[in-house]
mmCIF file of C-alpha atoms and ligand atoms in Angstrom:
data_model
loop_
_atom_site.group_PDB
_atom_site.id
_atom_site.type_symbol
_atom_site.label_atom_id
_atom_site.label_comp_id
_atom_site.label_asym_id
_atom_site.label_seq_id
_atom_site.Cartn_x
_atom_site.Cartn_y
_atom_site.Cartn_z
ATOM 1 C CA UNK N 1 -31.773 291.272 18.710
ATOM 2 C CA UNK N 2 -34.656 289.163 16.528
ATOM 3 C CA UNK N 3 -31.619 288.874 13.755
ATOM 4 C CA UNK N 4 -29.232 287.552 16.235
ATOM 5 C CA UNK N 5 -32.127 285.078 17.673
ATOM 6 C CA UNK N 6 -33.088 284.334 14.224
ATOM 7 C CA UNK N 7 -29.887 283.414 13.582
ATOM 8 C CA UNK N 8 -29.473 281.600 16.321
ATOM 9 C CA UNK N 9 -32.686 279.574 17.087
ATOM 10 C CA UNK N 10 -33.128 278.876 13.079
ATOM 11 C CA UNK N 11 -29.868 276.645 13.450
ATOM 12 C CA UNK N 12 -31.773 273.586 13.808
ATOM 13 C CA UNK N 13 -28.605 271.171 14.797
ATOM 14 C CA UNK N 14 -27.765 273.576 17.536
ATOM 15 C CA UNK N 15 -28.339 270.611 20.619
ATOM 16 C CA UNK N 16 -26.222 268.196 18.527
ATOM 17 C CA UNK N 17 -23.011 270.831 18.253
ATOM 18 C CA UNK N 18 -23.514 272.561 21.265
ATOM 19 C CA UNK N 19 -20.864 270.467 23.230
ATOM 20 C CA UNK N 20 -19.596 272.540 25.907
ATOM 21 C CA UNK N 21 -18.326 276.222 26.210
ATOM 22 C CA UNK N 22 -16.870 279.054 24.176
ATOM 23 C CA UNK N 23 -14.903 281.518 26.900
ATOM 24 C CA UNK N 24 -13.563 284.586 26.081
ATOM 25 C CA UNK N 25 -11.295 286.464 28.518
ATOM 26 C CA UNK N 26 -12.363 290.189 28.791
ATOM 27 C CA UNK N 27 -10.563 290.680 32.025
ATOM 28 C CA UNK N 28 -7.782 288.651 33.169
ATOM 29 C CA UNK N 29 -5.825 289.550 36.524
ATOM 30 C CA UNK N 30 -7.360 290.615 40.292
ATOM 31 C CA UNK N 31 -6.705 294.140 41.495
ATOM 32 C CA UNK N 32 -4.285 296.450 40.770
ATOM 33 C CA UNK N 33 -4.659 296.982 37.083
ATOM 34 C CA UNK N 34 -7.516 298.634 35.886
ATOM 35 C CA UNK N 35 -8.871 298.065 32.508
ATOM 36 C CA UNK N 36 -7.921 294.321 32.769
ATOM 37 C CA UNK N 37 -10.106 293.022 36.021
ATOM 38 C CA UNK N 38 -11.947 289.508 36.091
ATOM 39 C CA UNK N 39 -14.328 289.111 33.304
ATOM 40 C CA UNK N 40 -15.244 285.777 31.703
ATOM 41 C CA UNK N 41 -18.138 285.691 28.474
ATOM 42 C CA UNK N 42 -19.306 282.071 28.473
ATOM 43 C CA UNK N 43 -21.769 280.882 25.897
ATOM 44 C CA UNK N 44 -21.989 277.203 24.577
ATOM 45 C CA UNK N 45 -20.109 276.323 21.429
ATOM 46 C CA UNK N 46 -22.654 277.371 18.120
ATOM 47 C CA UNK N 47 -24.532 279.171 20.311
ATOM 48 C CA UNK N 48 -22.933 283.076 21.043
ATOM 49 C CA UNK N 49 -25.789 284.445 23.271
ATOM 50 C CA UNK N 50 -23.545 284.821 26.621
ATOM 51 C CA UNK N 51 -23.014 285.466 30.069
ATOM 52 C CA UNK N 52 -20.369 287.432 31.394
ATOM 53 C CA UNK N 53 -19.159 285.829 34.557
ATOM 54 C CA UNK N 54 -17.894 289.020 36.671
ATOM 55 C CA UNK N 55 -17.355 292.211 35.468
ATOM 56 C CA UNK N 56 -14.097 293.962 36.274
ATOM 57 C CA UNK N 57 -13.578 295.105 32.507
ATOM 58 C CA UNK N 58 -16.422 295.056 30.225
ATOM 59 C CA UNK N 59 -15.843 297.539 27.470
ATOM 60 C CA UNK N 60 -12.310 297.697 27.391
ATOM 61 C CA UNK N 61 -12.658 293.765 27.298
ATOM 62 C CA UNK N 62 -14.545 293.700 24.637
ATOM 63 C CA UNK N 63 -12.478 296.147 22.745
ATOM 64 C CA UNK N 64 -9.129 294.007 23.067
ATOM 65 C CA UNK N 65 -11.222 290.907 22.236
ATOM 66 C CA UNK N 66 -12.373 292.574 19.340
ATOM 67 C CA UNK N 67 -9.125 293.198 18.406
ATOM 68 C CA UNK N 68 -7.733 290.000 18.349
ATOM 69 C CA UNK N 69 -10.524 288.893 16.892
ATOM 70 C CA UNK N 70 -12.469 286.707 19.287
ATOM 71 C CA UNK N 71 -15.391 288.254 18.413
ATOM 72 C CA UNK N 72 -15.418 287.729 14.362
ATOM 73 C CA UNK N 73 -17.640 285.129 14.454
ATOM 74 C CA UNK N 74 -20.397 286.833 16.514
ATOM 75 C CA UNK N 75 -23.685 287.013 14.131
ATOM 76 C CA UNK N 76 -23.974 290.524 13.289
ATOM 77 C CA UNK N 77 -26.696 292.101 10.937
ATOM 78 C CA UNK N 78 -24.996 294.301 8.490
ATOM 79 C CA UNK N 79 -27.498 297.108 9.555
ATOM 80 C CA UNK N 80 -26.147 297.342 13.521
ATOM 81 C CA UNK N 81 -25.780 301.196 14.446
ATOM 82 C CA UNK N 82 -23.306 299.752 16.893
ATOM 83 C CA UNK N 83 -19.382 299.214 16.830
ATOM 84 C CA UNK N 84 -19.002 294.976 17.389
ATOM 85 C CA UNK N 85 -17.955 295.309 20.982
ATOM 86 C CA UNK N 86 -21.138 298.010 21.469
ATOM 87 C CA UNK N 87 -22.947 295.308 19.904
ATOM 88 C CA UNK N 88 -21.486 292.023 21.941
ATOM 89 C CA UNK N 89 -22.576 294.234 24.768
ATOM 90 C CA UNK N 90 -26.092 295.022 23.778
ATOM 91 C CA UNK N 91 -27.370 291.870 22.049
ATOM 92 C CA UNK N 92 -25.179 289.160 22.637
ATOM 93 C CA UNK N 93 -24.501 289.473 26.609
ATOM 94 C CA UNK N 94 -28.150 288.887 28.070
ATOM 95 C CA UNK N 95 -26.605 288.852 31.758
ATOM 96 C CA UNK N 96 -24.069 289.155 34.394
ATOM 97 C CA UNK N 97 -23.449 286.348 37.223
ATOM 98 C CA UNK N 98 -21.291 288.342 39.952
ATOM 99 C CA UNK N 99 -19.493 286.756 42.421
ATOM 100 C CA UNK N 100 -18.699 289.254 44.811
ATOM 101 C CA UNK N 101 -19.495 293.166 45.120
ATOM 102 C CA UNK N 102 -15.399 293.913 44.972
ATOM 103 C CA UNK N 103 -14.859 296.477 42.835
ATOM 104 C CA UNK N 104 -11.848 294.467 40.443
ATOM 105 C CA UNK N 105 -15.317 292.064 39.864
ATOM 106 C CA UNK N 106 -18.098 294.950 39.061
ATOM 107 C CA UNK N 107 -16.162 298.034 38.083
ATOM 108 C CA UNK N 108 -16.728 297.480 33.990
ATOM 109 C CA UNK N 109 -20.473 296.828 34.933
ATOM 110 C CA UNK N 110 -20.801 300.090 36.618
ATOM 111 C CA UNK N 111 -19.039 302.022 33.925
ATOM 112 C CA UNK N 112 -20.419 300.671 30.933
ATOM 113 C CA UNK N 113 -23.661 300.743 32.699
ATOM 114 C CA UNK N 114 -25.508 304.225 31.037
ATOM 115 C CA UNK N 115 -24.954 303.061 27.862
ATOM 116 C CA UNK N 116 -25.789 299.302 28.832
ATOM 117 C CA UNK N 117 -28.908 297.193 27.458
ATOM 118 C CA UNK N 118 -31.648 295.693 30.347
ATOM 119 C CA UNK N 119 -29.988 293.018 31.939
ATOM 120 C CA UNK N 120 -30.957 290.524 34.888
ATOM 121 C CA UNK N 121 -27.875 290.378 37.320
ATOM 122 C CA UNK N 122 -27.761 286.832 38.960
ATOM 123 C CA UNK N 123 -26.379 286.490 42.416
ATOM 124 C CA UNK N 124 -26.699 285.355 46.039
ATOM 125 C CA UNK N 125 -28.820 287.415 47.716
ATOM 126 C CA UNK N 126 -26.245 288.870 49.690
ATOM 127 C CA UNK N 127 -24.359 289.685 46.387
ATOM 128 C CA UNK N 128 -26.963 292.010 45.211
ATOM 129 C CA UNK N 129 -27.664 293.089 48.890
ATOM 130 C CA UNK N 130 -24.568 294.888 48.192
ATOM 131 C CA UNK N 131 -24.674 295.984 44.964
ATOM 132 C CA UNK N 132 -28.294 297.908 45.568
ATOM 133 C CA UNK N 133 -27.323 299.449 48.696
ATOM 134 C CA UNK N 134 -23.240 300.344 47.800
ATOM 135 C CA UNK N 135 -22.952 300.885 44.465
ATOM 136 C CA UNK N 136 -25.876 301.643 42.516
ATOM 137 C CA UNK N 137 -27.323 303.929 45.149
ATOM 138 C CA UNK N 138 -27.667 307.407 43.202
ATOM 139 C CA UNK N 139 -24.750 308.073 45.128
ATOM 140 C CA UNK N 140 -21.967 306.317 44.057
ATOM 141 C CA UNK N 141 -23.705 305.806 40.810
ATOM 142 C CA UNK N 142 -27.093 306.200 39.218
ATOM 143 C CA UNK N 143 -29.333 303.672 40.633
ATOM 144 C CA UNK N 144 -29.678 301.783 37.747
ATOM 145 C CA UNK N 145 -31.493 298.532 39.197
ATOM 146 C CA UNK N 146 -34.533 297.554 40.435
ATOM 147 C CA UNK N 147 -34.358 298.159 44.254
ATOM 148 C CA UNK N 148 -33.057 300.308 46.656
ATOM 149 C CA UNK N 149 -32.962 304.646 46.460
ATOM 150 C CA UNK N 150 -35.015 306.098 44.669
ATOM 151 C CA UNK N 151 -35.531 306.833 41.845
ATOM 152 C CA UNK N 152 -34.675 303.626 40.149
ATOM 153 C CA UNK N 153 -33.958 303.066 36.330
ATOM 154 C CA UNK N 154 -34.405 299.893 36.285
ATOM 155 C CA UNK N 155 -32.064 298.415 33.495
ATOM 156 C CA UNK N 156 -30.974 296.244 35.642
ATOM 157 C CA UNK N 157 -32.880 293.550 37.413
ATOM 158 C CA UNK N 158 -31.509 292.181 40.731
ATOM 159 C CA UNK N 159 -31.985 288.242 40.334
ATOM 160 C CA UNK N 160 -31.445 286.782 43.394
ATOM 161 C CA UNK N 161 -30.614 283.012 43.361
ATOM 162 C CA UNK N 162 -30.589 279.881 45.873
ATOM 163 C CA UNK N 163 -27.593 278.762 46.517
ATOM 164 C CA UNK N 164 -27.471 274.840 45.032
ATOM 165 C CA UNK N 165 -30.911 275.349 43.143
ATOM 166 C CA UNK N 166 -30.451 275.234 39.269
ATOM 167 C CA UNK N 167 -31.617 278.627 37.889
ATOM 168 C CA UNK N 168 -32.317 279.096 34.345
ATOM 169 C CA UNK N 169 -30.037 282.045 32.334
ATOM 170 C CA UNK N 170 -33.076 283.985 30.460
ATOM 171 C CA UNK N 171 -32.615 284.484 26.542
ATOM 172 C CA UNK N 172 -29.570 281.730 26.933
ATOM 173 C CA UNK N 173 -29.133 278.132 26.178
ATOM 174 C CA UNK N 174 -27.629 277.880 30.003
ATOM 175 C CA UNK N 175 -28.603 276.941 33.110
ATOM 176 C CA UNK N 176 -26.365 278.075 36.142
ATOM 177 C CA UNK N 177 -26.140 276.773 39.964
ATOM 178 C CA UNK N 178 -24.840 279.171 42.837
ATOM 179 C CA UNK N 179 -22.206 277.376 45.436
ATOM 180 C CA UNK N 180 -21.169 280.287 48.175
ATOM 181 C CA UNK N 181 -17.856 280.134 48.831
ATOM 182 C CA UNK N 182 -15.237 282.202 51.820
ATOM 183 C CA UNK N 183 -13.446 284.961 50.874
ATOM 184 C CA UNK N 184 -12.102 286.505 54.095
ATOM 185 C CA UNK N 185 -14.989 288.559 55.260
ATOM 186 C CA UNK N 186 -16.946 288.401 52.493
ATOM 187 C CA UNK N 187 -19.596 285.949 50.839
ATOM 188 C CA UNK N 188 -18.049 284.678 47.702
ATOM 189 C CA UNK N 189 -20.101 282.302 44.807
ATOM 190 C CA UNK N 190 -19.031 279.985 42.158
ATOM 191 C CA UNK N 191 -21.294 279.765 39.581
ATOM 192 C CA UNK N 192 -21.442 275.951 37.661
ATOM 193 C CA UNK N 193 -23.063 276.605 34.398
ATOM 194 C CA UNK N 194 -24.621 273.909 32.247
ATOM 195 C CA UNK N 195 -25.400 273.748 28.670
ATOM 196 C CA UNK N 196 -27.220 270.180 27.967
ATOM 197 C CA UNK N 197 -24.980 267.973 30.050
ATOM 198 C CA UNK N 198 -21.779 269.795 29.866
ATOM 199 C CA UNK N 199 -20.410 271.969 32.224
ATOM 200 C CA UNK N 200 -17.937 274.462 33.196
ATOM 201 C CA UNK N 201 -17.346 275.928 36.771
ATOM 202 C CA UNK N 202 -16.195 279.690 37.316
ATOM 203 C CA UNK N 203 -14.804 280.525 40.942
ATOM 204 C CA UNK N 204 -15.169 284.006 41.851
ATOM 205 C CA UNK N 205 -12.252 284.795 45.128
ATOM 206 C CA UNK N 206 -12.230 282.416 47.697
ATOM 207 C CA UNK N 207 -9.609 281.191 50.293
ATOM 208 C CA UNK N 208 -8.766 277.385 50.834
ATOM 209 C CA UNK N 209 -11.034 275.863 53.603
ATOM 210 C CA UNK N 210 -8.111 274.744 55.652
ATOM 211 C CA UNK N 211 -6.951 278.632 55.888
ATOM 212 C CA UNK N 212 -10.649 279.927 55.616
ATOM 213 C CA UNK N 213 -11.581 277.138 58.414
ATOM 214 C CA UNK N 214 -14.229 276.386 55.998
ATOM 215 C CA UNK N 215 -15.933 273.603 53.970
ATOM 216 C CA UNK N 216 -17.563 275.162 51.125
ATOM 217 C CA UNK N 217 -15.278 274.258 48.761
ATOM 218 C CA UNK N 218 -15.373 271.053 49.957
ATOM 219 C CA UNK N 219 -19.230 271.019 49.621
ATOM 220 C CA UNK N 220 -18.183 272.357 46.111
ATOM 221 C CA UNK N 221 -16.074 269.628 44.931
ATOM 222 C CA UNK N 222 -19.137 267.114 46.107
ATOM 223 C CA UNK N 223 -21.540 268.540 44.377
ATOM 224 C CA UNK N 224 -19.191 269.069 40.789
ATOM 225 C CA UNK N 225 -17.988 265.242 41.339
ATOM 226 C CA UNK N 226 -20.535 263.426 39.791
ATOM 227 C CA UNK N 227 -19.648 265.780 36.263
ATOM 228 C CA UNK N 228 -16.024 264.998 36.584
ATOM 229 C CA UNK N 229 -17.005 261.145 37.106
ATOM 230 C CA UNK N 230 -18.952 261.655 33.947
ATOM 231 C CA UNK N 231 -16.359 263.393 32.228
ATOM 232 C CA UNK N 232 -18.931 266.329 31.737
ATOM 233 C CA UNK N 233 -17.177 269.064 33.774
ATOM 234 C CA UNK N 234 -15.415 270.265 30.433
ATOM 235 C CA UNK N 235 -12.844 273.011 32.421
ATOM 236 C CA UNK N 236 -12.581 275.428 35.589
ATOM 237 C CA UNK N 237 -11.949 279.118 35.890
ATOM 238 C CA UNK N 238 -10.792 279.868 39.136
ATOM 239 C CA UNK N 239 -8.159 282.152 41.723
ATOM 240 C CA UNK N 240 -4.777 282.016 42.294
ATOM 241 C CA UNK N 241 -4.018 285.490 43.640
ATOM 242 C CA UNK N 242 -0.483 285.146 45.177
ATOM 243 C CA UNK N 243 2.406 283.430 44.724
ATOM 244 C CA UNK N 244 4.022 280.710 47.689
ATOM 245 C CA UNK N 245 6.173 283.396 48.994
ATOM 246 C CA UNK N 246 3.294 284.949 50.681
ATOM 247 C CA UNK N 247 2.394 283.970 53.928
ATOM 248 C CA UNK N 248 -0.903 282.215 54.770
ATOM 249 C CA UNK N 249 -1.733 284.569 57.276
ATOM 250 C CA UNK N 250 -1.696 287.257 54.287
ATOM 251 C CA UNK N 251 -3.295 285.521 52.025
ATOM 252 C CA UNK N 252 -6.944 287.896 52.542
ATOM 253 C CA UNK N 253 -9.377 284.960 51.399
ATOM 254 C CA UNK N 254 -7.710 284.297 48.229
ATOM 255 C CA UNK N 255 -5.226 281.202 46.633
ATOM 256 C CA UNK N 256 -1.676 280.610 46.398
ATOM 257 C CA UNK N 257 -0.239 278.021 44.637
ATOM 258 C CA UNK N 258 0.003 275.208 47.284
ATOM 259 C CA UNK N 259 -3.318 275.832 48.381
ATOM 260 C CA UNK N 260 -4.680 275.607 44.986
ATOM 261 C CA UNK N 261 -2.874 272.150 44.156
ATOM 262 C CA UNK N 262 -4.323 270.848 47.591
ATOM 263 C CA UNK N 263 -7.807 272.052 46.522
ATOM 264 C CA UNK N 264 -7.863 270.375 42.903
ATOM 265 C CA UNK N 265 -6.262 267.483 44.726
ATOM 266 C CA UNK N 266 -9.215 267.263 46.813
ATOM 267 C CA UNK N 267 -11.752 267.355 43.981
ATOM 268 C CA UNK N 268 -10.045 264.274 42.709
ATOM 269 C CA UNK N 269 -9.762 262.919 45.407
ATOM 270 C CA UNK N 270 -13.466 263.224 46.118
ATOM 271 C CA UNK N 271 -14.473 262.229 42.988
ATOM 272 C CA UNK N 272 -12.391 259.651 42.645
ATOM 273 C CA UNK N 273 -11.405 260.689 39.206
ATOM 274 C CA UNK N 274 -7.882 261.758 38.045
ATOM 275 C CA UNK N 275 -8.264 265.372 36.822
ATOM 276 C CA UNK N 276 -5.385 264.662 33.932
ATOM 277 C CA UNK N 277 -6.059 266.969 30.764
ATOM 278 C CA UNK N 278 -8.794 268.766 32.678
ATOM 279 C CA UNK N 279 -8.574 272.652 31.581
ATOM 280 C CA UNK N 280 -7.969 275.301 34.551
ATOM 281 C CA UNK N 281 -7.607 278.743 34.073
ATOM 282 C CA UNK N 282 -5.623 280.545 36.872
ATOM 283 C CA UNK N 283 -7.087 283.241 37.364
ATOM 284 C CA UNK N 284 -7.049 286.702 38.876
ATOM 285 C CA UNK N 285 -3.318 286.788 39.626
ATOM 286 C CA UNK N 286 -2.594 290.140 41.217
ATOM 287 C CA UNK N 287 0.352 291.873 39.355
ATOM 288 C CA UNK N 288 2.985 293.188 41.653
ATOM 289 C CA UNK N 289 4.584 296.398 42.038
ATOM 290 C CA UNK N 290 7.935 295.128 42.951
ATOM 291 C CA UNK N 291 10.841 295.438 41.071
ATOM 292 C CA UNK N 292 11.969 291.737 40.526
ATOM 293 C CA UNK N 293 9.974 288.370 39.535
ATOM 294 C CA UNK N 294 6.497 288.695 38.057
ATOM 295 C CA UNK N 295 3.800 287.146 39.645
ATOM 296 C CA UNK N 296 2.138 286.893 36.974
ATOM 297 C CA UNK N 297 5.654 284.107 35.663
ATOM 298 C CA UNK N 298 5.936 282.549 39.353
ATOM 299 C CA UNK N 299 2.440 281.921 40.057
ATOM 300 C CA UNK N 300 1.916 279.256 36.583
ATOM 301 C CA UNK N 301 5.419 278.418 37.145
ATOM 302 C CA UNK N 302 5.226 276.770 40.890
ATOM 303 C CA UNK N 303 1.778 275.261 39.640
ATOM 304 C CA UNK N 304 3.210 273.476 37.116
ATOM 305 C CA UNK N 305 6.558 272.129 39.398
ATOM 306 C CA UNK N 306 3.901 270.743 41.763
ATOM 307 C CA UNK N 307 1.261 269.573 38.973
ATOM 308 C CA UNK N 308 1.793 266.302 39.629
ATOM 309 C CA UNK N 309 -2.337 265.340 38.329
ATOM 310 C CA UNK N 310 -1.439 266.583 35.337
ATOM 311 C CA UNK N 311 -4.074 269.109 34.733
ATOM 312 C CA UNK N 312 -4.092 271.482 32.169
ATOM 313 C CA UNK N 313 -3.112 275.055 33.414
ATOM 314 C CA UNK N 314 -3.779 278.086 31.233
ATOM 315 C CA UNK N 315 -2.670 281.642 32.004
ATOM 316 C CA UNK N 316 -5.454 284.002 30.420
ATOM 317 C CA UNK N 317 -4.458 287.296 28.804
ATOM 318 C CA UNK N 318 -7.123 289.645 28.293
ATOM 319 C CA UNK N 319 -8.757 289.110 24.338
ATOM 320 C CA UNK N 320 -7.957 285.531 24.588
ATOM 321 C CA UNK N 321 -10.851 282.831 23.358
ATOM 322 C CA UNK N 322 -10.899 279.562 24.567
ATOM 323 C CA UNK N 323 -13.503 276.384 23.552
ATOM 324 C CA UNK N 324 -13.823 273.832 25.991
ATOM 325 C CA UNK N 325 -15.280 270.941 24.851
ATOM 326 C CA UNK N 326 -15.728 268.727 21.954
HETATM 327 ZN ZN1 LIG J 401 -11.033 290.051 43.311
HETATM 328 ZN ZN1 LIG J 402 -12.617 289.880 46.230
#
C-alpha cells in the first residue's frame, strides 16, 4: 500500500497527464453467465488506484485481465506476498460503487469478500439498505459490513451517498455523483465519476423513461449536458440487455436497442451537442440460450444500422482495457 502510494503520489506531473479514464472490463454481460457479470475498474489515466463500478465478477475478472495483460502496468513492489490480481484487489481497488443489489452486479463482491481488503461501498441509501439486510446478513453470508446482524466484521463500510451531491472516492484521485435511475421495481444509480474536469458516466440497469414512465434519465442527460457541451464527458458505460425482437412489455427495466438509440438521441438532443466519436460501451447484454442468433452479434449489430449520430459503440469482452481520453 505506502509503495503503491509512493509510487503514485511521488509522480509529480500526475494532474497534467491525468486526462480522463483507464477502464478495464472484469465482467462483461448481465445474467446468465456466471464468472463474467458487470464489473468495470475505473481509475484516471497515470493514476491506477481504482474503483470497481459493480461487482458481478471480481476475481475471476481480475484473473482474465491479468491474463491478457491489462494489468502489467499496475505498480507492484517486487516484495508483494500476493498473486497480481490478489494484489489489484487488495491495494489498488480502494472501493466499490454498486448500482443495484442484483446478484449479476454484487456476486464477485460477496465471494471474494473473506479474503477482501477494508473497503467503503458507495451507494444510494437504498442500495446498501439492501445489501446489509439481504446479503451480508450472517445468513446468506458473513456480515461483513458495518450495519445490520450482529456480529459485524466490518471490512466493509456502507457509504451511503446523496443522490446529485458530488462525493469524494477516499484514497482515489476521483470524485463520483449518484443519479437514481428505474429499473422495473427496483432503484437503480448511475454513477458520473470525475477526475479534474474529465468525466466518464457508468449506468448500472435501467429501463427507458418512455417504457419506465419515468424521467430520470432525462434528469440524467441534464445534468451530464453541460460535460458533453464541454467536450469533457470522455465515454459512457451503459445497458443494452435485449435485442429489438423482444417486446417492450418484456423488457423488465432494462434496454433494447431502439430504446437505447432514442435515449443517446435525447442526450444530444438536450445538450445540443452531436455525440459523433463519443465512446459507449454496451453493456450487460444477456447471452441467450437459444439455439440460433447470438445476442450478444444482434444487439451491436441493430445499434450500429440505426447509429445514425455516429457514436462510437464498443462491445466489451471480459480482460479488455480501454483509455478514454487524451
Ligand atoms: Zn443486471
Ligand atoms: Zn438488475
Amino acid at each position: 500500500m505506502g509503495m503503491l502510494t509512493a509510487l503514485v503520489v511521488g509522480a509529480a506531473p500526475l494532474p497534467a497527464i491525468a486526462a480522463g479514464f483507464d477502464i478495464t472490463v472484469l465482467g462483461a454481460r448481465g445474467g446468465l453467465e456466471d464468472g463474467n457479470l458487470s464489473a468495470y475498474m475505473v481509475h484516471p489515466i497515470g493514476d491506477p488506484r481504482a474503483v470497481l463500478c459493480d461487482a458481478g465478477s471480481v476475481l475471476h475478472g481480475l484473473q482474465v485481465a491479468d491474463r491478457h495483460g491489462a494489468l502489467d502496468d499496475v505498480p507492484m513492489p517486487t516484495e508483494a506476498p500476493e498473486t497480481r490480481p490478489g494484489y489489484v484487489l487488495h491495494h489498488v481497488i480502494r472501493g466499490y460503487l454498486v448500482s443495484h443489489a442484483h446478484l449479476d452486479h454484487v456476486a464477485g463482491l460477496v465471494l471474494v469478500s473473506p479474503d477482501d481488503s477494508a473497503k467503503p461501498i458507495y451507494a444510494l441509501p437504498s442500495v446498501n439498505m439492501v445489501l446489509s439486510r439481504d446479503l451480508f446478513n450472517g445468513a446468506v453470508w458473513p456480515n461483513n459490513g458495518d450495519r445490520g446482524a450482529p456480529p459485524q466484521l466490518g471490512l466493509y463500510h456502507y457509504q451511503d451517498i446523496v443522490a446529485g451531491r458530488p462525493v469524494g472516492l477516499a484514497g482515489t484521485g476521483m470524485r463520483v455523483t449518484a443519479f437514481p435511475l428505474s429499473h422495473g421495481s427496483v432503484e437503480s444509480t448511475a454513477f458520473l465519476l470525475r477526475s479534474g474536469g474529465d468525466a466518464m458516466l457508468y449506468l448500472g440497469d435501467t429501463g427507458a423513461d418512455a417504457v419506465e414512465h419515468s424521467t430520470r434519465l432525462r434528469a440524467l442527460w441534464q445534468a451530464v449536458a453541460p460535460l458533453v457541451r464541454a467536450h469533457r464527458l470522455r465515454g459512457i458505460v451503459i445497458e443494452c440487455s435485449y435485442d429489438d425482437t423482444h417486446p417492450d412489455t418484456q423488457l423488465w427495466g432494462h434496454l433494447s436497442p431502439r430504446w437505447l438509440l432514442r435515449e443517446l438521441a435525447a442526450l444530444q438532443d438536450i445538450a445540443h451537442t452531436p455525440l459523433r466519436g463519443m465512446p459507449v460501451l454496451v453493456a450487460h447484454m444477456k447471452p441467450s440460450l437459444r439455439r440460433g442468433p447470438d445476442p450478444v452479434a444482434v444487439i451491436p449489430a441493430e445499434l450500429r444500422s440505426g447509429n445514425d449520430m455516429g457514436v462510437d459503440f464498443i462491445v466489451p469482452e471480459q480482460g479488455m482495457r480501454l483509455r478514454w481520453g487524451r
